Tab-separated table of C-alpha atoms in Angstrom:
chain	number	residue	atom	x	y	z
A	64	MET	CA	86.715	96.567	89.662
A	65	THR	CA	86.482	100.284	90.371
A	66	THR	CA	87.940	102.918	88.129
A	67	LEU	CA	90.181	105.645	89.345
A	68	SER	CA	92.327	108.133	88.611
A	69	ARG	CA	96.324	107.163	87.365
A	70	ARG	CA	97.573	108.594	90.732
A	71	GLY	CA	95.615	106.570	92.811
A	72	LEU	CA	98.281	103.636	91.774
A	73	GLY	CA	100.763	104.411	93.741
A	74	LYS	CA	98.574	103.690	96.329
A	75	ALA	CA	98.288	99.743	95.027
A	76	ALA	CA	101.827	99.630	94.515
A	77	LEU	CA	102.409	100.662	98.379
A	78	LEU	CA	99.616	98.587	99.708
A	79	GLY	CA	97.956	101.267	101.407
A	80	ALA	CA	101.644	103.300	101.941
A	81	THR	CA	101.362	107.397	101.599
A	82	THR	CA	100.894	108.579	98.022
A	83	ALA	CA	101.183	112.468	98.831
A	84	LEU	CA	104.394	112.688	97.151
A	85	LEU	CA	103.357	115.136	94.305
A	86	GLY	CA	101.744	117.424	96.505
A	87	SER	CA	104.602	118.154	98.416
A	88	ARG	CA	106.854	119.188	95.815
A	89	ALA	CA	105.671	123.085	96.483
A	90	ALA	CA	107.226	122.912	100.096
A	91	HIS	CA	110.491	121.817	98.858
A	92	ALA	CA	111.962	123.436	95.485
A	93	ALA	CA	114.106	121.452	93.932
A	94	PRO	CA	117.440	123.117	92.227
A	95	PRO	CA	117.384	124.068	88.590
A	96	ALA	CA	117.561	120.922	86.592
A	97	PRO	CA	120.327	119.722	84.070
A	98	ALA	CA	120.315	120.981	80.486
A	99	GLY	CA	120.318	117.765	79.085
A	100	PRO	CA	118.624	114.272	80.008
A	101	LEU	CA	119.782	112.637	82.883
A	102	VAL	CA	120.753	108.705	82.373
A	103	PRO	CA	120.994	107.630	86.099
A	104	VAL	CA	123.391	104.657	86.409
A	105	LEU	CA	122.274	101.641	88.147
A	106	PRO	CA	125.055	100.020	90.709
A	107	ALA	CA	127.508	97.435	89.709
A	108	PRO	CA	127.372	94.007	91.081
A	109	THR	CA	130.230	92.901	93.478
A	110	GLY	CA	130.573	89.042	92.817
A	111	PRO	CA	133.008	87.653	90.977
A	112	HIS	CA	131.265	86.184	87.994
A	113	PRO	CA	129.937	88.372	85.008
A	114	VAL	CA	126.210	88.248	84.427
A	115	GLY	CA	123.770	87.120	81.600
A	116	VAL	CA	119.953	87.569	80.965
A	117	VAL	CA	117.623	86.021	78.671
A	118	ARG	CA	113.950	86.622	78.456
A	119	HIS	CA	110.803	83.814	78.224
A	120	ALA	CA	107.353	84.237	78.079
A	121	PHE	CA	105.427	81.089	79.494
A	122	THR	CA	101.520	80.792	78.619
A	123	ASP	CA	99.200	79.246	81.333
A	124	ARG	CA	96.065	77.683	79.249
A	125	SER	CA	94.446	76.695	82.169
A	126	ARG	CA	93.773	80.345	83.467
A	127	THR	CA	91.880	82.942	81.823
A	128	ASP	CA	93.935	86.562	82.628
A	129	PRO	CA	91.726	87.859	85.447
A	130	TRP	CA	92.444	91.463	84.366
A	131	ASP	CA	91.435	91.163	80.766
A	132	PRO	CA	89.560	88.394	80.206
A	133	ALA	CA	89.265	88.961	76.618
A	134	ARG	CA	93.110	88.007	75.986
A	135	GLY	CA	92.193	84.457	76.832
A	136	ALA	CA	95.101	82.331	78.472
A	137	ARG	CA	97.154	83.546	81.101
A	138	GLN	CA	100.776	84.657	79.887
A	139	VAL	CA	103.744	85.635	81.751
A	140	VAL	CA	106.980	87.381	81.102
A	141	VAL	CA	110.675	86.644	82.947
A	142	SER	CA	113.925	87.511	82.970
A	143	ALA	CA	116.520	84.792	84.211
A	144	VAL	CA	119.660	86.314	85.197
A	145	TYR	CA	122.659	84.080	86.057
A	146	PRO	CA	126.336	84.227	86.705
A	147	ALA	CA	127.535	83.791	82.938
A	148	ARG	CA	131.068	81.937	81.814
A	149	THR	CA	132.023	84.904	79.533
A	150	VAL	CA	130.412	88.140	78.265
A	151	ALA	CA	132.757	88.556	75.289
A	152	GLY	CA	130.976	89.853	72.314
A	153	ARG	CA	127.687	90.453	74.257
A	154	PRO	CA	125.746	93.488	74.846
A	155	ARG	CA	124.768	94.933	78.029
A	156	ALA	CA	120.931	94.992	78.476
A	157	PRO	CA	118.885	97.935	78.757
A	158	GLN	CA	116.690	98.088	81.877
A	159	LEU	CA	113.873	98.476	79.552
A	160	THR	CA	113.031	97.614	76.440
A	161	PRO	CA	112.772	100.425	73.838
A	162	ALA	CA	109.378	99.849	73.546
A	163	GLU	CA	108.578	99.725	77.389
A	164	ALA	CA	110.699	102.729	77.942
A	165	PRO	CA	108.158	105.494	77.189
A	166	VAL	CA	105.313	103.862	78.808
A	167	PHE	CA	107.539	103.916	82.183
A	168	ALA	CA	108.150	107.670	81.440
A	169	ARG	CA	104.667	108.578	80.855
A	170	LEU	CA	103.319	106.745	83.973
A	171	ALA	CA	106.093	107.384	86.608
A	172	PRO	CA	105.104	111.024	87.204
A	173	LEU	CA	101.928	109.796	87.892
A	174	VAL	CA	102.329	107.270	90.051
A	175	ARG	CA	105.606	107.946	92.086
A	176	GLY	CA	106.347	111.620	91.824
A	177	LEU	CA	109.420	110.963	89.543
A	178	PRO	CA	109.964	113.568	86.904
A	179	ALA	CA	107.807	113.824	83.930
A	180	THR	CA	111.063	115.388	81.915
A	181	GLY	CA	114.720	115.290	82.207
A	182	VAL	CA	115.429	111.557	82.004
A	183	ASP	CA	116.351	109.243	79.263
A	184	TRP	CA	114.927	106.099	80.737
A	185	GLY	CA	115.627	104.120	77.764
A	186	ALA	CA	119.078	104.778	78.086
A	187	VAL	CA	119.455	102.820	81.636
A	188	LEU	CA	121.814	99.858	80.965
A	189	THR	CA	121.918	96.883	83.325
A	190	HIS	CA	125.171	94.943	84.421
A	191	ALA	CA	123.517	92.070	82.512
A	192	HIS	CA	124.971	90.863	78.884
A	193	THR	CA	122.442	89.449	77.005
A	194	GLY	CA	122.562	85.325	76.108
A	195	ALA	CA	125.727	85.263	77.601
A	196	PRO	CA	126.840	81.480	77.902
A	197	PRO	CA	126.023	80.388	81.703
A	198	LEU	CA	128.888	79.348	83.959
A	199	PRO	CA	128.671	75.637	84.229
A	200	GLY	CA	127.720	73.920	87.449
A	201	ARG	CA	124.110	72.969	89.201
A	202	ARG	CA	123.128	76.516	90.641
A	203	ALA	CA	120.550	77.343	93.304
A	204	VAL	CA	117.513	79.264	91.644
A	205	VAL	CA	115.718	82.049	93.492
A	206	LEU	CA	112.315	83.580	92.206
A	207	TYR	CA	111.538	87.434	92.642
A	208	THR	CA	107.879	88.803	92.188
A	209	PRO	CA	108.081	92.844	92.534
A	210	GLY	CA	105.614	95.302	94.367
A	211	GLY	CA	102.175	96.043	93.467
A	212	GLY	CA	101.919	97.986	89.964
A	213	ASP	CA	105.668	97.713	89.507
A	214	ALA	CA	107.504	95.825	86.891
A	215	ARG	CA	110.212	92.857	87.487
A	216	THR	CA	112.496	95.516	85.986
A	217	LEU	CA	112.827	97.272	89.379
A	218	GLY	CA	114.456	94.412	90.810
A	219	THR	CA	117.325	94.171	88.259
A	220	GLY	CA	120.021	95.469	90.320
A	221	LEU	CA	119.412	92.892	93.726
A	222	ALA	CA	118.952	90.097	91.300
A	223	GLU	CA	122.468	90.719	89.145
A	224	GLU	CA	123.856	90.967	92.459
A	225	LEU	CA	122.954	87.819	92.948
A	226	ALA	CA	123.276	86.227	90.191
A	227	SER	CA	127.221	87.681	90.162
A	228	HIS	CA	127.671	85.743	93.570
A	229	GLY	CA	126.165	82.451	91.766
A	230	THR	CA	122.802	82.247	91.841
A	231	VAL	CA	119.992	81.923	88.715
A	232	VAL	CA	117.540	84.648	89.583
A	233	VAL	CA	114.197	84.600	87.889
A	234	LEU	CA	112.447	88.351	87.866
A	235	VAL	CA	108.842	87.586	87.380
A	236	ASP	CA	106.392	89.951	85.614
A	237	HIS	CA	102.612	89.799	86.358
A	238	PRO	CA	101.031	91.139	83.062
A	239	GLY	CA	97.658	93.517	83.808
A	240	GLU	CA	98.698	94.599	87.066
A	241	ALA	CA	102.750	95.806	86.495
A	242	SER	CA	102.946	99.045	85.635
A	243	GLN	CA	104.296	98.591	81.953
A	244	VAL	CA	105.710	95.016	80.344
A	245	GLU	CA	106.543	94.220	76.510
A	246	LEU	CA	105.053	91.174	75.419
A	247	PRO	CA	106.626	88.527	73.053
A	248	ASP	CA	104.636	89.975	69.885
A	249	GLY	CA	106.444	93.470	70.772
A	250	THR	CA	103.400	94.890	71.843
A	251	VAL	CA	103.107	96.482	75.492
A	252	ARG	CA	100.692	95.781	77.982
A	253	GLU	CA	99.945	98.487	80.756
A	254	THR	CA	98.387	98.205	84.130
A	255	VAL	CA	94.745	97.748	84.602
A	256	LEU	CA	94.946	98.905	88.553
A	257	TYR	CA	94.559	102.454	88.489
A	258	GLY	CA	93.770	102.472	92.526
A	259	PRO	CA	93.873	101.286	96.015
A	260	PRO	CA	93.122	98.018	95.463
A	261	ASP	CA	89.726	96.617	97.953
A	262	PRO	CA	89.917	93.447	100.041
A	263	ALA	CA	88.856	91.515	97.140
A	264	THR	CA	90.787	92.609	94.434
A	265	PHE	CA	94.021	92.968	96.169
A	266	ARG	CA	93.235	88.928	97.009
A	267	THR	CA	93.255	88.432	93.350
A	268	MET	CA	96.226	90.314	92.799
A	269	VAL	CA	98.023	88.046	95.355
A	270	ASP	CA	96.187	84.917	94.361
A	271	THR	CA	97.511	85.383	90.440
A	272	ARG	CA	100.831	86.152	91.682
A	273	VAL	CA	101.132	82.907	93.510
A	274	ALA	CA	99.738	80.820	90.064
A	275	ASP	CA	102.234	82.980	88.224
A	276	LEU	CA	104.913	81.829	89.946
A	277	ARG	CA	103.774	78.434	90.248
A	278	LEU	CA	103.761	78.366	86.580
A	279	VAL	CA	107.414	79.551	86.273
A	280	LEU	CA	108.149	76.659	89.058
A	281	ASP	CA	106.377	73.987	86.666
A	282	ARG	CA	108.369	75.623	83.577
A	283	LEU	CA	112.186	76.146	85.160
A	284	GLY	CA	113.052	73.170	82.640
A	285	GLU	CA	112.171	75.525	79.694
A	286	LEU	CA	114.572	78.294	80.638
A	287	THR	CA	117.766	78.688	78.256
A	288	VAL	CA	119.643	78.188	81.524
A	289	ALA	CA	118.039	75.010	83.107
A	290	ALA	CA	120.947	72.867	82.338
A	291	VAL	CA	122.662	75.087	85.182
A	292	THR	CA	120.144	74.885	87.834
A	293	ASP	CA	119.601	72.851	90.686
A	294	PRO	CA	115.375	72.514	90.975
A	295	ARG	CA	116.083	70.864	94.411
A	296	ARG	CA	117.336	74.442	95.876
A	297	THR	CA	114.518	76.753	95.287
A	298	GLY	CA	113.717	79.963	96.790
A	299	VAL	CA	111.485	83.217	96.416
A	300	TYR	CA	111.626	86.499	97.427
A	301	GLY	CA	109.600	89.550	96.844
A	302	HIS	CA	108.987	93.049	97.267
A	303	SER	CA	105.655	94.752	99.278
A	304	ALA	CA	103.102	92.853	97.459
A	305	GLY	CA	105.703	90.553	96.340
A	306	GLY	CA	106.646	89.820	99.703
A	307	THR	CA	102.815	88.917	100.688
A	308	ALA	CA	102.632	86.672	97.572
A	309	ALA	CA	106.280	85.224	97.924
A	310	ALA	CA	105.289	84.211	101.431
A	311	LEU	CA	102.030	82.281	100.369
A	312	LEU	CA	103.411	80.534	97.713
A	313	ALA	CA	106.594	79.045	100.084
A	314	ALA	CA	103.206	77.923	102.330
A	315	ARG	CA	101.603	76.349	99.352
A	316	ASP	CA	104.304	74.794	97.194
A	317	PRO	CA	106.811	72.593	99.087
A	318	ARG	CA	109.164	73.227	95.805
A	319	ILE	CA	110.002	76.262	97.638
A	320	ARG	CA	112.830	75.852	99.980
A	321	ALA	CA	113.195	79.466	101.472
A	322	VAL	CA	111.513	83.103	101.487
A	323	ALA	CA	112.481	86.451	101.956
A	324	ASP	CA	109.830	89.029	102.435
A	325	LEU	CA	110.869	92.782	101.493
A	326	GLU	CA	108.133	94.421	103.465
A	327	GLY	CA	105.213	92.395	102.296
A	328	TYR	CA	102.210	91.786	104.979
A	329	LEU	CA	101.576	88.791	106.331
A	330	ASP	CA	98.126	88.676	107.415
A	331	LEU	CA	96.305	87.249	104.621
A	332	GLU	CA	96.886	83.560	105.869
A	333	PRO	CA	98.692	82.389	109.264
A	334	TRP	CA	102.401	81.641	108.034
A	335	PRO	CA	102.933	77.778	108.337
A	336	GLY	CA	106.841	78.437	109.886
A	337	ARG	CA	107.830	75.439	107.664
A	338	ARG	CA	110.566	77.383	105.372
A	339	PRO	CA	113.302	79.510	106.596
A	340	LEU	CA	112.346	83.144	106.448
A	341	LEU	CA	113.859	86.573	106.358
A	342	LEU	CA	111.931	89.709	106.865
A	343	LEU	CA	113.175	92.876	105.565
A	344	ARG	CA	111.763	96.385	106.699
A	345	THR	CA	112.103	100.090	106.830
A	346	ASP	CA	111.601	102.255	109.228
A	347	GLY	CA	109.398	105.154	107.205
A	348	PHE	CA	106.974	102.976	105.642
A	349	GLU	CA	103.505	103.948	106.520
A	350	GLY	CA	102.222	100.432	106.546
A	351	ALA	CA	104.674	99.736	109.933
A	352	GLY	CA	101.820	99.409	112.274
A	353	ARG	CA	100.047	96.737	109.777
A	354	ILE	CA	103.859	94.815	109.111
A	355	GLU	CA	104.600	94.929	112.600
A	356	SER	CA	100.986	93.088	113.965
A	357	SER	CA	101.550	90.645	110.740
A	358	TRP	CA	104.925	89.614	111.524
A	359	ALA	CA	104.595	89.329	115.250
A	360	GLY	CA	105.722	85.903	116.744
A	361	LEU	CA	106.967	84.578	113.286
A	362	ARG	CA	110.464	82.955	113.635
A	363	ALA	CA	112.452	84.887	111.351
A	364	ARG	CA	115.641	86.397	110.543
A	365	ARG	CA	114.788	89.987	110.721
A	366	ARG	CA	116.569	93.599	110.076
A	367	THR	CA	114.719	96.965	109.736
A	368	LEU	CA	116.628	99.577	107.738
A	369	ARG	CA	117.013	102.786	109.196
A	370	ALA	CA	116.142	106.419	107.332
A	371	ALA	CA	114.767	104.291	104.999
A	372	ASN	CA	111.601	103.963	103.074
A	373	HIS	CA	109.516	101.693	101.326
A	374	TRP	CA	111.068	101.542	97.454
A	375	VAL	CA	114.777	101.612	98.949
A	376	PHE	CA	114.358	97.530	98.645
A	377	THR	CA	114.132	98.254	94.657
A	378	ASP	CA	115.981	100.124	92.005
A	379	HIS	CA	114.815	103.522	93.063
A	380	ALA	CA	117.442	103.009	95.802
A	381	ALA	CA	120.092	104.253	92.940
A	382	LEU	CA	117.780	106.077	90.974
A	383	VAL	CA	116.195	108.487	93.134
A	384	PRO	CA	119.518	109.758	94.654
A	385	GLN	CA	120.533	110.390	91.828
A	386	LEU	CA	117.650	112.524	90.205
A	387	HIS	CA	117.605	114.095	93.655
A	388	ALA	CA	121.026	115.107	93.033
A	389	ALA	CA	120.181	116.243	89.606
A	390	GLY	CA	117.467	118.435	90.898
A	391	LEU	CA	114.704	116.524	89.176
A	392	VAL	CA	113.288	115.363	92.350
A	393	THR	CA	112.373	117.253	95.927
A	394	ASP	CA	113.595	115.938	99.029
A	395	ALA	CA	109.826	114.904	100.020
A	396	VAL	CA	109.411	112.761	96.877
A	397	ARG	CA	112.742	111.292	97.371
A	398	ASP	CA	112.363	110.883	101.249
A	399	GLY	CA	108.774	109.317	100.410
A	400	LEU	CA	110.701	107.114	98.084
A	401	VAL	CA	113.595	105.615	99.856
A	402	GLY	CA	113.936	107.715	102.682
A	403	PRO	CA	116.441	110.496	103.948
A	404	GLY	CA	119.392	108.179	104.688
A	405	ASP	CA	122.171	106.819	102.856
A	406	ALA	CA	120.499	104.727	99.981
A	407	ALA	CA	123.446	103.382	98.726
A	408	ALA	CA	124.486	101.890	102.301
A	409	ALA	CA	120.922	100.626	102.617
A	410	THR	CA	121.490	98.824	99.521
A	411	ALA	CA	124.193	97.330	100.589
A	412	VAL	CA	122.480	95.667	103.707
A	413	VAL	CA	119.977	94.456	101.624
A	414	ARG	CA	122.456	92.637	99.179
A	415	ARG	CA	124.421	91.058	101.999
A	416	GLU	CA	121.169	89.950	103.804
A	417	LEU	CA	119.572	88.473	100.425
A	418	ARG	CA	123.341	87.046	99.795
A	419	ALA	CA	123.833	85.308	103.086
A	420	PHE	CA	120.258	83.947	103.328
A	421	PHE	CA	120.178	82.457	99.892
A	422	GLY	CA	123.529	81.199	100.162
A	423	HIS	CA	122.485	78.681	102.630
A	424	ALA	CA	118.940	78.487	103.410
A	425	PRO	CA	117.723	77.011	100.385
A	426	ALA	CA	119.866	73.824	101.048
A	427	ARG	CA	118.953	73.539	104.735
A	428	VAL	CA	115.625	72.341	103.723
A	429	ARG	CA	114.938	68.641	102.304
A	430	ARG	CA	112.218	67.059	101.002
């Protein structure tokens, strides 16, 4: 694997989209930054249920870690987000652990054009409560795989939304590729991908993700909330590289009943068309041409978000406008990440589309 600069990681995360965000700052001067560090706020879920969260780690002793073979067996870290019976006495979980937050803060400006100072990333709270007792019932389970180079934590808001409406969501990290992820022993593993992946590296990335997701499917019964899940109703969604991996998982594993692709290419393998498919994209993504060609002719529910860009499907849709309003990022950085339009309105559309899709699609497909 070729070693490149850290700035190149943005291209890996976009899977070929632009990373000329940092260089455009001079052309769009930002207003003065606030005196104290900003603590961004994630949007609250809209469903009737409070939300709980638990973390798990799984080890696949049949595989050696592809990004660092010296580590031995492949290890995967997940967060299960679920409707809770009560959250009384349970603290809200931080979006990033105390060990992860400084690593994210150090990498963010090199990868995304986010500010190097002025933000307290470690103080950002989710709306999920650690270890809350789950709401009784048998519920659909949906896996989430993030964009290339991103950690699972950037999918927090959408997962909490689905959970508040009754779905169990398992957010899956892919250590070695994810920007940062805290392991069970307390160490933080950083990404090893510092450049746009060549075709062989990209294939390794996607195939590793598919194997990671299958490991999680195999071990769903070990989740703390396993008793309230219905493995007969299992779906998957992913952003960017995660969308590609989600579709490949659905094509290869009959346990997946529905798949949602949030702006990921589908040209690595033919889509077999045996599962309900949701395709969401933006009009600002630089890879729009490849998206259009790789999605052409597929039978799917589709929607294009206008005046939006690639990371509007992540928590950046909420975080970046707050940074922009505080003068911590320029117009160009905001537009390059989430687009010039109303990111809150785009988030509402994405939430609504996934709620409707996963509320019905997994139950429609039977073995």
